[in-house]
Amino acid sequence: MSTAPRRLHPALAFGHDLVAVLVFCAVGRASHQEEATFAGYLMTVWPFALALAVATAIVLATRRLRPETFAAGGIVWIVTVALGMILRAVSGQGTALPFVIVATITLAVFFSVWRLVILIARRAQARRADQV
């Protein structure tokens, strides 16, 4: 019986990252007292969601990276922030430096947290397996 951790399904990894993007956008809109409309929310979300889809495709194309690793998370983070900002700029949305800084830091934390939880859980599982 193998004790190697199972690879997280890419759709589940994408889902975790998408939730992070959705929360980031919702909190950002709320913190700026943006109008609470679905259309307004979608306008904020779409550049980052599309960028996240591209980032996930890049990670999956490598076939060497497990989507739940910090290496994959780093790629997802950089591509999502960079491409998300480019898409915001070309669609006439703001890309002020303070926003770029906040987005960069917040998405780094959000994309890392769930990966850290998986890492801790896997290490605990490995310790239990070693004790058997």
C-alpha positions as a printed Julia matrix, in Angstrom:
132×3 Matrix{Float64}:
   0.0    0.0     0.0
   1.39   3.38   -1.03
   1.6    6.16    1.53
   2.26   8.81   -1.13
  -0.36  11.56   -1.0
  -2.95  11.52   -3.74
  -2.82  14.33   -6.24
  -5.53  16.9    -5.67
  -7.92  16.98   -8.59
  -7.18  20.06  -10.73
 -10.83  21.13  -10.67
 -10.77  21.17   -6.87
  -7.55  23.22   -6.84
  -9.09  25.65   -9.34
 -12.21  25.82   -7.16
 -10.18  26.75   -4.08
  -8.34  29.45   -6.01
 -11.57  30.73   -7.57
 -13.16  31.08   -4.14
 -10.11  33.13   -3.14
 -10.62  35.43   -6.14
 -14.35  35.74   -5.48
 -13.76  36.64   -1.82
 -11.0   39.1    -2.74
 -13.3   40.89   -5.19
 -16.28  40.9    -2.81
 -14.22  42.31    0.06
 -12.63  44.88   -2.22
 -15.96  46.1    -3.54
 -17.43  46.25   -0.05
 -14.45  48.13    1.34
 -14.94  50.83   -1.3
 -18.71  50.97   -0.82
 -19.23  49.9    -4.42
 -22.82  49.44   -5.51
 -23.94  45.94   -4.55
 -25.13  44.72   -7.94
 -24.42  41.41   -9.58
 -23.31  43.17  -12.78
 -20.87  45.34  -10.84
 -19.48  42.3    -9.03
 -19.01  40.44  -12.33
 -17.22  43.47  -13.77
 -14.74  43.28  -10.9
 -14.38  39.48  -10.95
 -14.04  38.63  -14.64
 -10.45  39.85  -15.25
  -9.12  37.87  -12.29
 -11.27  34.81  -12.96
 -10.15  34.67  -16.6
  -6.53  35.21  -15.56
  -6.9   32.43  -12.98
  -8.21  30.07  -15.68
  -5.17  30.85  -17.85
  -2.84  30.39  -14.87
  -4.41  27.03  -14.03
  -4.05  25.92  -17.65
  -0.36  26.83  -17.54
   0.14  24.77  -14.38
  -1.73  21.81  -15.85
   0.25  22.05  -19.1
   3.5   21.53  -17.22
   2.28  18.12  -16.06
   5.1   18.19  -13.52
   3.49  20.39  -10.91
   0.84  19.2    -8.54
  -1.79  21.96   -8.4
  -1.79  21.99   -4.6
   1.92  22.73   -4.27
   3.4   26.12   -3.44
   5.3   26.06   -6.75
   2.02  25.75   -8.65
   0.47  28.34   -6.34
   3.27  30.74   -7.17
   2.61  30.43  -10.87
  -1.12  30.81  -10.32
  -0.52  33.88   -8.17
   1.86  35.68  -10.53
  -0.17  34.99  -13.67
  -3.49  35.82  -12.01
  -2.28  39.15  -10.66
  -0.33  40.19  -13.77
  -2.88  39.11  -16.38
  -5.78  40.24  -14.18
  -4.3   43.73  -14.01
  -3.67  43.79  -17.76
  -7.28  42.76  -18.41
  -8.53  45.41  -15.98
  -6.44  48.06  -17.72
  -7.6   47.18  -21.25
 -11.22  47.09  -20.06
 -10.95  50.57  -18.56
 -10.9   49.49  -14.93
  -8.5   50.92  -12.38
  -4.98  49.65  -11.77
  -3.71  52.23   -9.3
  -0.48  51.22   -7.6
  -2.08  50.8    -4.13
  -4.67  48.46   -5.66
  -1.96  46.43   -7.41
  -0.05  46.13   -4.13
  -3.12  45.09   -2.14
  -4.21  42.6    -4.82
  -0.71  41.11   -5.01
  -0.41  40.61   -1.26
  -4.0   39.48   -0.68
  -4.03  36.93   -3.47
  -0.63  35.6    -2.36
  -2.07  34.98    1.1
  -5.38  33.56   -0.17
  -3.73  31.22   -2.69
  -1.25  30.04   -0.05
  -3.58  29.41    2.88
  -5.42  26.41    1.47
  -2.16  24.97    0.15
  -0.64  25.32    3.61
  -3.6   23.5     5.16
  -3.11  20.61    2.74
   0.63  20.5     3.45
   0.05  20.38    7.21
  -2.63  17.71    6.85
  -0.39  15.57    4.65
   2.53  15.85    7.05
   0.28  14.82    9.93
  -0.98  11.9     7.88
   2.59  10.85    7.06
   3.55  10.99   10.75
   0.61   8.79   11.67
   1.54   6.34    8.9
   5.15   6.24   10.16
   3.94   5.4    13.65
   2.01   2.36   12.46
